[in-house]
Amino acid sequence: MFGQLPNCIPSPSWWQLIRWIADPLGFQDQYSRKYGDIFTMWLNPLRPYVLISNPQAIQEIFSQDSKFTIGGGNILAEPLVGQNSLMLLDGDRHRRERKLLMPPFHGDRMLIYSQQICQVAEQVASQWQVGQVFVARTAMQKISLEIILQVVFGLSEGKRYRQLKPLLTNWINMTDSPLRSSMLFLQVLQKDWGTWTPWGRMKQRQRQIHELLQAEIEERRTQDSTGRTDVLNLMMAVRDEDGQAMTDTEIRDELLTLLLAGHETTATTLAWALYEIHRQPYVREKLLHELDSLGSDSLGDDSLGSQPTPLQIAQLPYLTAVCQETLRMYPVLPAVFPRIVQSPVEIAGYRFEAGTTLMPTIYLVHYREDLYPNPHQFRPERFLERQYSAFEYFPFGGGSRRCLGYAFAQLEMKLVLATILSKSQLVLAENKPVKLQRRGFTLAPMGGVRLVMTGKR
Ligand code: HEM
């Protein structure tokens, strides 16, 4: 039925699924060593998933994205984000919705948010006490959640904001370990038998979130929206070619999509960046030197001279390279969204039949020795010495599904790192290496990276 598939992993599909959930990187390493840059796993006995880490083949896939069902391949995310989520759409509806949601996360519009990003980072960092240990990932999640609440939901104060914030954090943290993440992959665990089952608790929180979002949408309808720059406002104002507005359910699903896709990912990457910056003192020194070159008081207090603009910070070459190298070594998603073949296609000399799922793997490409010598070494300089194509380096995926927030995420990372480094002196609280572990659909640092503040700058 699926024709000749490349390098099929022979172990039972249930075992492959467990490995994929518990240790997606070890699993990929093991079979790429054995089979090279294309092999087939079976997470389900009826459905082959072909993992691909050959840049040429990935280019062929990204350039033919219209031949695949991609929304359908994200069905596992539906219980979290709802069926109207951009991630689950395909075809014309996907294109329309992307066109609508893209502008706030790109170009000049994005720079409006820069001030908010720096303020939020400064406010969270100002709570750290000298000598106190804190978990970087938790602190970064506080920052990125606050930013997404302001930018997407337009919420920064009031009763609804105070209710929504802890509820969202608790809801998201329900899949913070491989074991707890397994409920997203195994339907058998998706039983809503009240609050004594993990799934039931998750669903209860989700219902509370839905109610709060619905109340916010209804209240907005009665308010004057002049001057509002948030994405919710934009979604409420938009009309399609037939003059139809988005329904409340559609708006709610997109809000949760942007929230889930947009803040966990950035928080995790920031935590890894802080880890590497403080693991290798020369990286921190180079960054500080570069930041200081922009002005005596890099960020914040303007009394000593002119304050660098967000654009100046975003253009700093070494800071950019540090963010690129972090995204290379620590891809938040082990592979891009699954691409399900609709009708037979030829990729890398193989003919793939309808129903086969193709998965370009970010992790294996980012660790190819021929592209990244000493791939396990954090070396931002490699991005200053060489340019990589969109098929050799793609932390944000590619083709028609390239991450909607890629520009926003990179701006946020640079501004948050610049703010933190210019204001505080930090060191790692522990000397031992931090490992990656599954957190929902993403990969995050085990233990979250513990840091101590040793002083203020
Ligand atoms: C470091 C941060 C981030 C990383 C590493 C990341 C990574 C990714 C990846 C790998 C994809 C799949 C692309 C593909 O299959 O080709 C994706 C999709 C997506 N991302 Fe991001 N992302 C980040 C931040 C954000 C932010 C800040 C937002 C929005 C505010 C966002 C919104 C989305 C959305 C909506 C999609 C689905 C796009 C579609 O289906 O058309 N992401 N992201």
Short mmCIF file of C-alpha atoms and ligand atoms in Angstrom, two decimals:
data_model
loop_
_atom_site.label_atom_id
_atom_site.label_comp_id
_atom_site.label_asym_id
_atom_site.label_seq_id
_atom_site.Cartn_x
_atom_site.Cartn_y
_atom_site.Cartn_z
CA MET A 1 0.00 0.00 0.00
CA PHE A 2 2.87 2.40 0.84
CA GLY A 3 5.28 0.98 -1.77
CA GLN A 4 9.00 0.73 -1.11
CA LEU A 5 9.74 2.81 2.02
CA PRO A 6 13.33 3.77 2.89
CA ASN A 7 15.02 2.01 5.85
CA CYS A 8 12.09 0.83 7.98
CA ILE A 9 12.84 0.57 11.72
CA PRO A 10 11.98 -3.04 12.55
CA SER A 11 10.93 -2.76 16.24
CA PRO A 12 7.19 -2.89 17.16
CA SER A 13 5.29 0.36 16.58
CA TRP A 14 4.24 0.65 20.26
CA TRP A 15 7.90 0.63 21.25
CA GLN A 16 8.78 3.23 18.62
CA LEU A 17 5.97 5.46 19.92
CA ILE A 18 7.24 5.19 23.50
CA ARG A 19 10.76 6.07 22.36
CA TRP A 20 9.46 9.02 20.32
CA ILE A 21 7.57 10.39 23.34
CA ALA A 22 10.24 9.71 25.96
CA ASP A 23 13.48 10.35 24.07
CA PRO A 24 12.89 11.76 20.57
CA LEU A 25 16.53 12.83 20.16
CA GLY A 26 18.16 9.58 21.33
CA PHE A 27 15.75 7.74 19.05
CA GLN A 28 16.70 9.87 16.04
CA ASP A 29 20.44 9.60 16.83
CA GLN A 30 20.28 5.83 17.05
CA TYR A 31 18.62 5.34 13.68
CA SER A 32 20.42 8.09 11.79
CA ARG A 33 23.69 6.39 12.79
CA LYS A 34 22.32 3.14 11.42
CA TYR A 35 20.47 4.33 8.31
CA GLY A 36 21.80 7.79 7.37
CA ASP A 37 19.65 10.76 6.42
CA ILE A 38 16.37 9.04 5.54
CA PHE A 39 14.53 6.32 7.46
CA THR A 40 11.00 5.26 8.32
CA MET A 41 9.45 4.95 11.77
CA TRP A 42 6.06 3.53 12.63
CA LEU A 43 4.37 5.35 15.51
CA ASN A 44 1.21 3.56 14.51
CA PRO A 45 1.16 0.15 12.77
CA LEU A 46 -0.87 1.58 9.88
CA ARG A 47 1.03 4.79 9.21
CA PRO A 48 4.67 5.26 8.16
CA TYR A 49 6.57 8.42 9.18
CA VAL A 50 9.65 9.10 7.07
CA LEU A 51 12.28 11.14 8.93
CA ILE A 52 14.47 13.17 6.58
CA SER A 53 17.68 15.08 7.33
CA ASN A 54 19.00 15.61 3.82
CA PRO A 55 18.88 19.36 2.91
CA GLN A 56 18.25 18.66 -0.80
CA ALA A 57 15.25 16.45 0.01
CA ILE A 58 13.97 19.03 2.52
CA GLN A 59 14.11 21.70 -0.17
CA GLU A 60 12.00 19.45 -2.41
CA ILE A 61 9.45 19.04 0.40
CA PHE A 62 9.19 22.71 1.40
CA SER A 63 8.82 23.78 -2.23
CA GLN A 64 5.89 21.37 -2.77
CA ASP A 65 4.00 22.06 0.46
CA SER A 66 0.67 22.40 -1.38
CA LYS A 67 0.89 18.68 -2.21
CA PHE A 68 0.68 17.71 1.47
CA THR A 69 -1.99 17.76 4.14
CA ILE A 70 -0.31 19.49 7.04
CA GLY A 71 -3.21 20.71 9.19
CA GLY A 72 -4.47 17.12 9.25
CA GLY A 73 -1.04 15.98 10.43
CA ASN A 74 -1.37 18.23 13.50
CA ILE A 75 -4.52 16.53 14.72
CA LEU A 76 -2.86 15.69 18.07
CA ALA A 77 -2.93 19.41 18.91
CA GLU A 78 -6.68 19.72 18.38
CA PRO A 79 -7.71 19.00 21.99
CA LEU A 80 -5.56 21.95 23.07
CA VAL A 81 -6.06 24.55 20.36
CA GLY A 82 -9.43 23.58 18.84
CA GLN A 83 -10.37 22.63 15.29
CA ASN A 84 -10.25 26.20 13.92
CA SER A 85 -6.60 26.66 14.78
CA LEU A 86 -4.30 27.86 12.00
CA MET A 87 -2.10 24.84 12.74
CA LEU A 88 -4.96 22.49 11.82
CA LEU A 89 -6.11 24.25 8.67
CA ASP A 90 -5.11 23.50 5.07
CA GLY A 91 -5.69 24.98 1.61
CA ASP A 92 -7.47 28.31 1.04
CA ARG A 93 -8.64 28.70 4.62
CA HIS A 94 -5.10 28.27 5.90
CA ARG A 95 -3.77 30.85 3.41
CA ARG A 96 -6.54 33.34 4.34
CA GLU A 97 -6.03 32.98 8.07
CA ARG A 98 -2.25 33.29 7.75
CA LYS A 99 -2.60 36.49 5.74
CA LEU A 100 -4.75 37.89 8.50
CA LEU A 101 -2.52 36.90 11.41
CA MET A 102 0.86 37.63 9.81
CA PRO A 103 1.07 41.48 9.84
CA PRO A 104 1.18 42.04 13.63
CA PHE A 105 4.22 39.78 13.89
CA HIS A 106 6.30 41.45 11.18
CA GLY A 107 7.77 44.75 10.06
CA ASP A 108 7.12 48.11 11.68
CA ARG A 109 4.05 46.89 13.52
CA MET A 110 6.28 44.61 15.55
CA LEU A 111 8.52 47.42 16.68
CA ILE A 112 5.55 48.96 18.51
CA TYR A 113 5.82 46.02 20.88
CA SER A 114 9.56 46.47 21.55
CA GLN A 115 9.03 48.89 24.39
CA GLN A 116 6.58 46.48 26.05
CA ILE A 117 9.05 43.59 25.69
CA CYS A 118 11.90 45.51 27.37
CA GLN A 119 9.63 46.74 30.15
CA VAL A 120 8.31 43.25 30.93
CA ALA A 121 11.84 41.78 30.95
CA GLU A 122 13.06 44.56 33.21
CA GLN A 123 10.16 44.14 35.59
CA VAL A 124 10.65 40.36 35.96
CA ALA A 125 14.45 40.71 36.34
CA SER A 126 14.02 43.43 38.97
CA GLN A 127 12.41 40.85 41.27
CA TRP A 128 15.55 38.70 41.44
CA GLN A 129 17.48 39.08 44.70
CA VAL A 130 21.27 38.91 44.95
CA GLY A 131 22.24 35.40 46.09
CA GLN A 132 18.86 33.90 45.27
CA VAL A 133 18.60 30.86 42.97
CA PHE A 134 15.87 30.99 40.33
CA VAL A 135 14.79 28.73 37.48
CA ALA A 136 15.51 30.46 34.18
CA ARG A 137 12.77 28.70 32.23
CA THR A 138 10.09 29.68 34.75
CA ALA A 139 11.30 33.30 34.73
CA MET A 140 11.42 33.35 30.92
CA GLN A 141 7.93 31.85 30.76
CA LYS A 142 6.70 34.66 33.01
CA ILE A 143 8.19 37.16 30.57
CA SER A 144 6.95 35.51 27.38
CA LEU A 145 3.45 34.89 28.79
CA GLU A 146 3.14 38.51 29.85
CA ILE A 147 4.30 39.63 26.40
CA ILE A 148 1.85 37.40 24.55
CA LEU A 149 -0.98 38.49 26.84
CA GLN A 150 -0.27 42.13 26.04
CA VAL A 151 0.44 41.76 22.32
CA VAL A 152 -2.15 39.15 21.37
CA PHE A 153 -4.88 39.48 24.00
CA GLY A 154 -4.33 43.18 24.79
CA LEU A 155 -4.47 42.34 28.51
CA SER A 156 -2.10 43.78 31.11
CA GLU A 157 -4.30 44.54 34.10
CA GLY A 158 -7.74 44.00 35.60
CA LYS A 159 -9.63 41.10 37.13
CA ARG A 160 -9.79 39.00 33.95
CA TYR A 161 -6.06 39.36 33.39
CA ARG A 162 -5.36 38.31 36.99
CA GLN A 163 -7.59 35.24 36.60
CA LEU A 164 -6.33 34.24 33.18
CA LYS A 165 -2.60 34.41 33.85
CA PRO A 166 -2.26 31.72 36.55
CA LEU A 167 -4.90 29.59 34.85
CA LEU A 168 -2.97 29.60 31.57
CA THR A 169 0.32 28.83 33.32
CA ASN A 170 -1.20 25.90 35.22
CA TRP A 171 -2.91 24.61 32.10
CA ILE A 172 0.30 24.68 30.08
CA ASN A 173 2.41 23.21 32.87
CA MET A 174 0.18 20.12 32.92
CA THR A 175 2.40 18.55 30.23
CA ASP A 176 5.78 19.57 31.65
CA SER A 177 7.37 16.07 31.75
CA PRO A 178 7.60 13.12 29.34
CA LEU A 179 5.10 11.13 31.44
CA ARG A 180 2.58 13.96 31.65
CA SER A 181 3.11 14.73 27.94
CA SER A 182 2.10 11.19 27.00
CA MET A 183 -1.58 12.08 27.42
CA LEU A 184 -1.27 14.27 24.31
CA PHE A 185 -0.06 11.30 22.25
CA LEU A 186 -2.13 8.43 23.66
CA GLN A 187 -5.88 8.65 23.07
CA VAL A 188 -6.46 6.00 25.69
CA LEU A 189 -5.41 8.54 28.35
CA GLN A 190 -7.76 11.20 26.99
CA LYS A 191 -10.68 10.39 29.28
CA ASP A 192 -12.53 13.21 30.96
CA TRP A 193 -13.64 11.44 34.13
CA GLY A 194 -13.70 14.56 36.25
CA THR A 195 -10.89 16.27 38.04
CA TRP A 196 -9.28 13.13 39.42
CA THR A 197 -7.95 12.18 35.98
CA PRO A 198 -5.13 14.31 34.48
CA TRP A 199 -7.09 14.74 31.24
CA GLY A 200 -10.23 15.72 33.18
CA ARG A 201 -8.26 18.36 35.13
CA MET A 202 -6.76 19.68 31.93
CA LYS A 203 -10.18 19.93 30.28
CA GLN A 204 -11.68 21.64 33.32
CA ARG A 205 -8.99 24.35 33.23
CA GLN A 206 -9.47 24.69 29.51
CA ARG A 207 -13.22 25.27 29.98
CA GLN A 208 -12.47 28.01 32.51
CA ILE A 209 -10.05 29.60 30.04
CA HIS A 210 -12.67 29.43 27.27
CA GLU A 211 -15.22 31.15 29.53
CA LEU A 212 -12.81 33.98 30.36
CA LEU A 213 -11.90 34.45 26.69
CA GLN A 214 -15.57 34.47 25.69
CA ALA A 215 -16.29 37.11 28.33
CA GLU A 216 -13.39 39.22 27.03
CA ILE A 217 -14.64 38.97 23.42
CA GLU A 218 -18.17 39.96 24.45
CA GLU A 219 -16.96 42.89 26.52
CA ARG A 220 -14.80 44.13 23.65
CA ARG A 221 -17.87 44.29 21.42
CA THR A 222 -19.33 46.95 23.70
CA GLN A 223 -16.13 49.03 23.84
CA ASP A 224 -14.54 51.63 21.59
CA SER A 225 -11.47 49.97 20.01
CA THR A 226 -9.75 53.11 18.72
CA GLY A 227 -6.01 53.01 19.35
CA ARG A 228 -5.92 49.29 20.23
CA THR A 229 -2.95 47.46 18.67
CA ASP A 230 -3.60 43.92 19.93
CA VAL A 231 -4.22 40.90 17.70
CA LEU A 232 -7.61 40.14 19.29
CA ASN A 233 -8.83 43.55 18.17
CA LEU A 234 -7.60 42.84 14.66
CA MET A 235 -9.39 39.49 14.52
CA MET A 236 -12.64 41.05 15.70
CA ALA A 237 -12.48 43.78 13.06
CA VAL A 238 -11.60 41.65 10.04
CA ARG A 239 -14.16 40.63 7.36
CA ASP A 240 -13.76 38.04 4.60
CA GLU A 241 -14.66 38.61 0.90
CA ASP A 242 -18.34 37.95 1.72
CA GLY A 243 -18.31 40.46 4.56
CA GLN A 244 -18.38 37.71 7.21
CA ALA A 245 -16.66 38.24 10.57
CA MET A 246 -14.74 35.49 12.36
CA THR A 247 -16.95 33.56 14.79
CA ASP A 248 -16.22 33.67 18.52
CA THR A 249 -15.04 30.05 18.42
CA GLU A 250 -12.65 30.79 15.57
CA ILE A 251 -11.24 33.78 17.44
CA ARG A 252 -10.85 31.75 20.62
CA ASP A 253 -9.04 28.90 18.85
CA GLU A 254 -6.59 31.32 17.20
CA LEU A 255 -5.96 33.09 20.51
CA LEU A 256 -5.02 29.80 22.14
CA THR A 257 -2.90 28.82 19.12
CA LEU A 258 -0.85 32.00 19.31
CA LEU A 259 -0.56 31.64 23.04
CA LEU A 260 0.62 28.02 22.91
CA ALA A 261 2.82 28.35 19.82
CA GLY A 262 4.19 31.71 20.81
CA HIS A 263 5.25 31.70 24.41
CA GLU A 264 6.45 28.25 25.46
CA THR A 265 8.80 28.09 22.48
CA THR A 266 10.37 31.48 23.12
CA ALA A 267 10.66 30.89 26.88
CA THR A 268 12.46 27.60 26.36
CA THR A 269 14.89 29.04 23.81
CA LEU A 270 15.67 31.96 26.11
CA ALA A 271 16.41 29.57 28.98
CA TRP A 272 18.86 27.67 26.74
CA ALA A 273 20.48 30.91 25.63
CA LEU A 274 21.03 31.96 29.27
CA TYR A 275 22.46 28.52 29.98
CA GLU A 276 25.04 28.70 27.19
CA ILE A 277 25.89 32.36 27.77
CA HIS A 278 26.74 31.60 31.40
CA ARG A 279 28.42 28.28 30.70
CA GLN A 280 31.08 29.92 28.56
CA PRO A 281 32.28 33.21 30.08
CA TYR A 282 33.79 34.40 26.78
CA VAL A 283 30.31 34.41 25.19
CA ARG A 284 28.92 36.63 27.94
CA GLU A 285 31.91 38.97 27.75
CA LYS A 286 31.63 39.34 23.99
CA LEU A 287 27.93 40.06 24.29
CA LEU A 288 28.45 42.67 27.00
CA HIS A 289 31.18 44.30 24.97
CA GLU A 290 28.88 44.50 21.95
CA LEU A 291 25.97 45.84 24.00
CA ASP A 292 28.15 48.41 25.73
CA SER A 293 29.36 49.64 22.36
CA LEU A 294 25.84 50.91 21.69
CA GLY A 295 25.86 53.35 24.57
CA SER A 296 27.33 53.73 28.03
CA ASP A 297 24.21 52.49 29.74
CA SER A 298 23.08 49.98 27.09
CA LEU A 299 19.43 49.81 28.11
CA GLY A 300 17.08 51.51 30.47
CA ASP A 301 18.42 54.58 32.26
CA ASP A 302 18.67 57.26 29.64
CA SER A 303 20.32 59.82 31.86
CA LEU A 304 23.88 59.05 30.72
CA GLY A 305 23.31 59.40 27.02
CA SER A 306 21.12 58.33 24.15
CA GLN A 307 19.38 54.99 24.58
CA PRO A 308 19.92 52.33 21.87
CA THR A 309 16.85 51.66 19.80
CA PRO A 310 15.32 48.16 19.59
CA LEU A 311 16.36 48.11 15.95
CA GLN A 312 20.01 48.76 16.88
CA ILE A 313 19.87 45.91 19.40
CA ALA A 314 18.18 43.59 16.91
CA GLN A 315 20.96 44.23 14.40
CA LEU A 316 23.87 43.39 16.72
CA PRO A 317 25.81 40.63 14.91
CA TYR A 318 27.10 38.68 17.89
CA LEU A 319 23.78 38.79 19.76
CA THR A 320 22.11 37.56 16.56
CA ALA A 321 24.67 34.74 16.25
CA VAL A 322 24.12 33.70 19.88
CA CYS A 323 20.37 33.42 19.25
CA GLN A 324 20.94 31.51 16.00
CA GLU A 325 23.34 29.07 17.64
CA THR A 326 20.90 28.52 20.53
CA LEU A 327 18.11 27.76 18.06
CA ARG A 328 20.44 25.40 16.19
CA MET A 329 21.52 23.37 19.17
CA TYR A 330 18.23 23.35 21.01
CA PRO A 331 15.37 23.06 18.51
CA VAL A 332 12.14 23.42 20.47
CA LEU A 333 10.40 21.08 18.05
CA PRO A 334 12.41 17.94 17.16
CA ALA A 335 10.89 17.95 13.65
CA VAL A 336 8.68 20.29 11.62
CA PHE A 337 4.93 19.68 11.31
CA PRO A 338 4.24 16.30 9.69
CA ARG A 339 3.56 16.53 5.93
CA ILE A 340 1.05 13.84 4.82
CA VAL A 341 1.34 12.95 1.13
CA GLN A 342 -1.98 13.53 -0.72
CA SER A 343 -1.09 11.94 -4.05
CA PRO A 344 2.17 10.17 -5.01
CA VAL A 345 5.28 12.41 -4.93
CA GLU A 346 8.97 11.89 -5.74
CA ILE A 347 11.41 13.10 -3.11
CA ALA A 348 15.12 12.24 -3.03
CA GLY A 349 14.58 9.58 -5.67
CA TYR A 350 11.88 7.77 -3.65
CA ARG A 351 8.25 7.60 -4.68
CA PHE A 352 5.97 8.18 -1.70
CA GLU A 353 2.37 7.03 -1.85
CA ALA A 354 -0.66 8.89 -0.46
CA GLY A 355 -0.93 8.55 3.31
CA THR A 356 2.82 8.47 3.95
CA THR A 357 3.93 11.16 6.40
CA LEU A 358 7.16 13.03 5.66
CA MET A 359 8.98 14.71 8.54
CA PRO A 360 12.01 16.94 7.90
CA THR A 361 13.90 16.72 11.17
CA ILE A 362 15.30 19.97 12.50
CA TYR A 363 17.42 18.23 15.11
CA LEU A 364 19.30 15.85 12.78
CA VAL A 365 20.01 18.55 10.19
CA HIS A 366 21.24 20.99 12.85
CA TYR A 367 23.70 18.36 14.09
CA ARG A 368 25.10 17.31 10.70
CA GLU A 369 28.91 17.23 10.98
CA ASP A 370 29.34 18.30 7.35
CA LEU A 371 27.37 21.51 7.97
CA TYR A 372 28.25 22.19 11.61
CA PRO A 373 31.70 20.82 12.56
CA ASN A 374 31.75 19.82 16.26
CA PRO A 375 27.97 20.11 16.37
CA HIS A 376 27.79 19.56 20.14
CA GLN A 377 29.88 22.65 20.77
CA PHE A 378 28.07 25.97 21.28
CA ARG A 379 29.94 28.28 18.93
CA PRO A 380 27.99 31.37 17.76
CA GLU A 381 30.93 32.33 15.53
CA ARG A 382 29.91 29.69 12.99
CA PHE A 383 26.99 31.95 12.01
CA LEU A 384 29.37 34.87 11.46
CA GLU A 385 31.69 32.78 9.30
CA ARG A 386 29.15 31.11 7.05
CA GLN A 387 25.64 31.56 5.68
CA TYR A 388 23.27 28.60 5.85
CA SER A 389 20.44 27.92 3.42
CA ALA A 390 16.82 27.61 4.55
CA PHE A 391 17.18 23.82 4.24
CA GLU A 392 20.40 23.56 6.27
CA TYR A 393 19.12 25.73 9.13
CA PHE A 394 15.40 25.92 9.84
CA PRO A 395 14.53 26.25 13.53
CA PHE A 396 11.24 27.84 12.45
CA GLY A 397 10.36 25.24 9.82
CA GLY A 398 9.74 26.25 6.21
CA GLY A 399 7.55 26.29 3.12
CA SER A 400 3.95 27.36 3.53
CA ARG A 401 3.98 26.62 7.27
CA ARG A 402 7.07 28.55 8.29
CA CYS A 403 6.51 29.77 11.84
CA LEU A 404 4.18 32.76 11.85
CA GLY A 405 6.06 34.35 14.74
CA TYR A 406 9.67 33.79 13.59
CA ALA A 407 10.56 37.48 13.32
CA PHE A 408 8.73 38.36 16.52
CA ALA A 409 10.37 35.50 18.44
CA GLN A 410 13.86 36.56 17.37
CA LEU A 411 13.20 40.20 18.27
CA GLU A 412 11.82 39.14 21.64
CA MET A 413 14.83 36.90 22.33
CA LYS A 414 17.33 39.64 21.54
CA LEU A 415 15.55 42.34 23.54
CA VAL A 416 15.02 40.10 26.57
CA LEU A 417 18.65 38.90 26.57
CA ALA A 418 19.98 42.44 26.09
CA THR A 419 17.81 43.73 28.95
CA ILE A 420 18.78 40.96 31.35
CA LEU A 421 22.51 41.04 30.56
CA SER A 422 22.71 44.81 30.86
CA LYS A 423 20.94 44.87 34.21
CA SER A 424 22.15 41.82 36.12
CA GLN A 425 25.16 39.61 36.71
CA LEU A 426 24.17 35.98 36.72
CA VAL A 427 25.98 32.67 37.14
CA LEU A 428 24.85 29.07 36.76
CA ALA A 429 23.78 27.62 40.11
CA GLU A 430 25.05 24.16 39.16
CA ASN A 431 27.99 22.96 37.14
CA LYS A 432 26.43 19.84 35.69
CA PRO A 433 25.26 19.67 32.07
CA VAL A 434 21.55 20.23 31.49
CA LYS A 435 19.72 17.68 29.33
CA LEU A 436 16.75 18.09 27.02
CA GLN A 437 13.44 16.54 27.99
CA ARG A 438 10.00 16.43 26.42
CA ARG A 439 7.54 19.06 27.50
CA GLY A 440 4.24 18.57 25.66
CA PHE A 441 4.99 18.74 21.94
CA THR A 442 8.23 20.60 22.60
CA LEU A 443 11.68 19.87 24.08
CA ALA A 444 12.88 21.87 27.09
CA PRO A 445 15.82 21.89 29.53
CA MET A 446 15.41 19.32 32.29
CA GLY A 447 15.19 21.21 35.59
CA GLY A 448 14.72 24.49 33.70
CA VAL A 449 18.35 25.83 34.12
CA ARG A 450 19.05 27.18 37.61
CA LEU A 451 20.76 30.55 37.86
CA VAL A 452 21.89 32.82 40.71
CA MET A 453 22.12 36.58 40.60
CA THR A 454 25.50 37.71 41.94
CA GLY A 455 24.97 41.44 41.46
CA LYS A 456 23.36 44.21 39.46
CA ARG A 457 25.05 46.09 36.65
C1 HEM B 1 11.79 30.48 19.51
C2 HEM B 1 10.53 30.54 19.25
C3 HEM B 1 9.79 29.72 18.22
C4 HEM B 1 10.17 28.58 17.55
C5 HEM B 1 11.48 27.81 17.67
C6 HEM B 1 9.07 28.21 16.68
C7 HEM B 1 9.08 27.12 15.83
C8 HEM B 1 8.04 26.78 14.97
C9 HEM B 1 8.06 25.66 14.05
C10 HEM B 1 9.23 24.69 13.86
C11 HEM B 1 6.86 25.64 13.40
C12 HEM B 1 6.43 24.59 12.35
C13 HEM B 1 6.81 25.06 10.95
C14 HEM B 1 6.74 24.01 9.88
O1 HEM B 1 6.17 22.93 10.07
O2 HEM B 1 7.30 24.24 8.78
C15 HEM B 1 6.07 26.74 13.91
C16 HEM B 1 4.78 27.05 13.51
C17 HEM B 1 4.04 28.07 14.06
N1 HEM B 1 4.46 29.02 14.97
FE1 HEM B 1 6.28 29.15 15.83
N2 HEM B 1 8.05 29.12 16.85
C18 HEM B 1 8.46 30.06 17.76
C19 HEM B 1 7.75 31.18 18.18
C20 HEM B 1 6.49 31.53 17.74
C21 HEM B 1 5.78 32.74 18.10
C22 HEM B 1 6.34 33.87 18.97
C23 HEM B 1 4.54 32.67 17.51
C24 HEM B 1 3.40 33.65 17.53
C25 HEM B 1 3.23 34.63 18.32
C26 HEM B 1 4.48 31.41 16.78
C27 HEM B 1 3.41 30.97 16.07
C28 HEM B 1 3.41 29.87 15.23
C29 HEM B 1 2.23 29.45 14.48
C30 HEM B 1 0.86 30.09 14.51
C31 HEM B 1 2.63 28.32 13.72
C32 HEM B 1 1.76 27.52 12.75
C33 HEM B 1 1.94 28.10 11.35
C34 HEM B 1 1.06 27.45 10.30
O3 HEM B 1 0.53 26.37 10.52
O4 HEM B 1 0.92 28.04 9.22
N3 HEM B 1 5.69 30.75 16.94
N4 HEM B 1 6.83 27.43 14.86
#
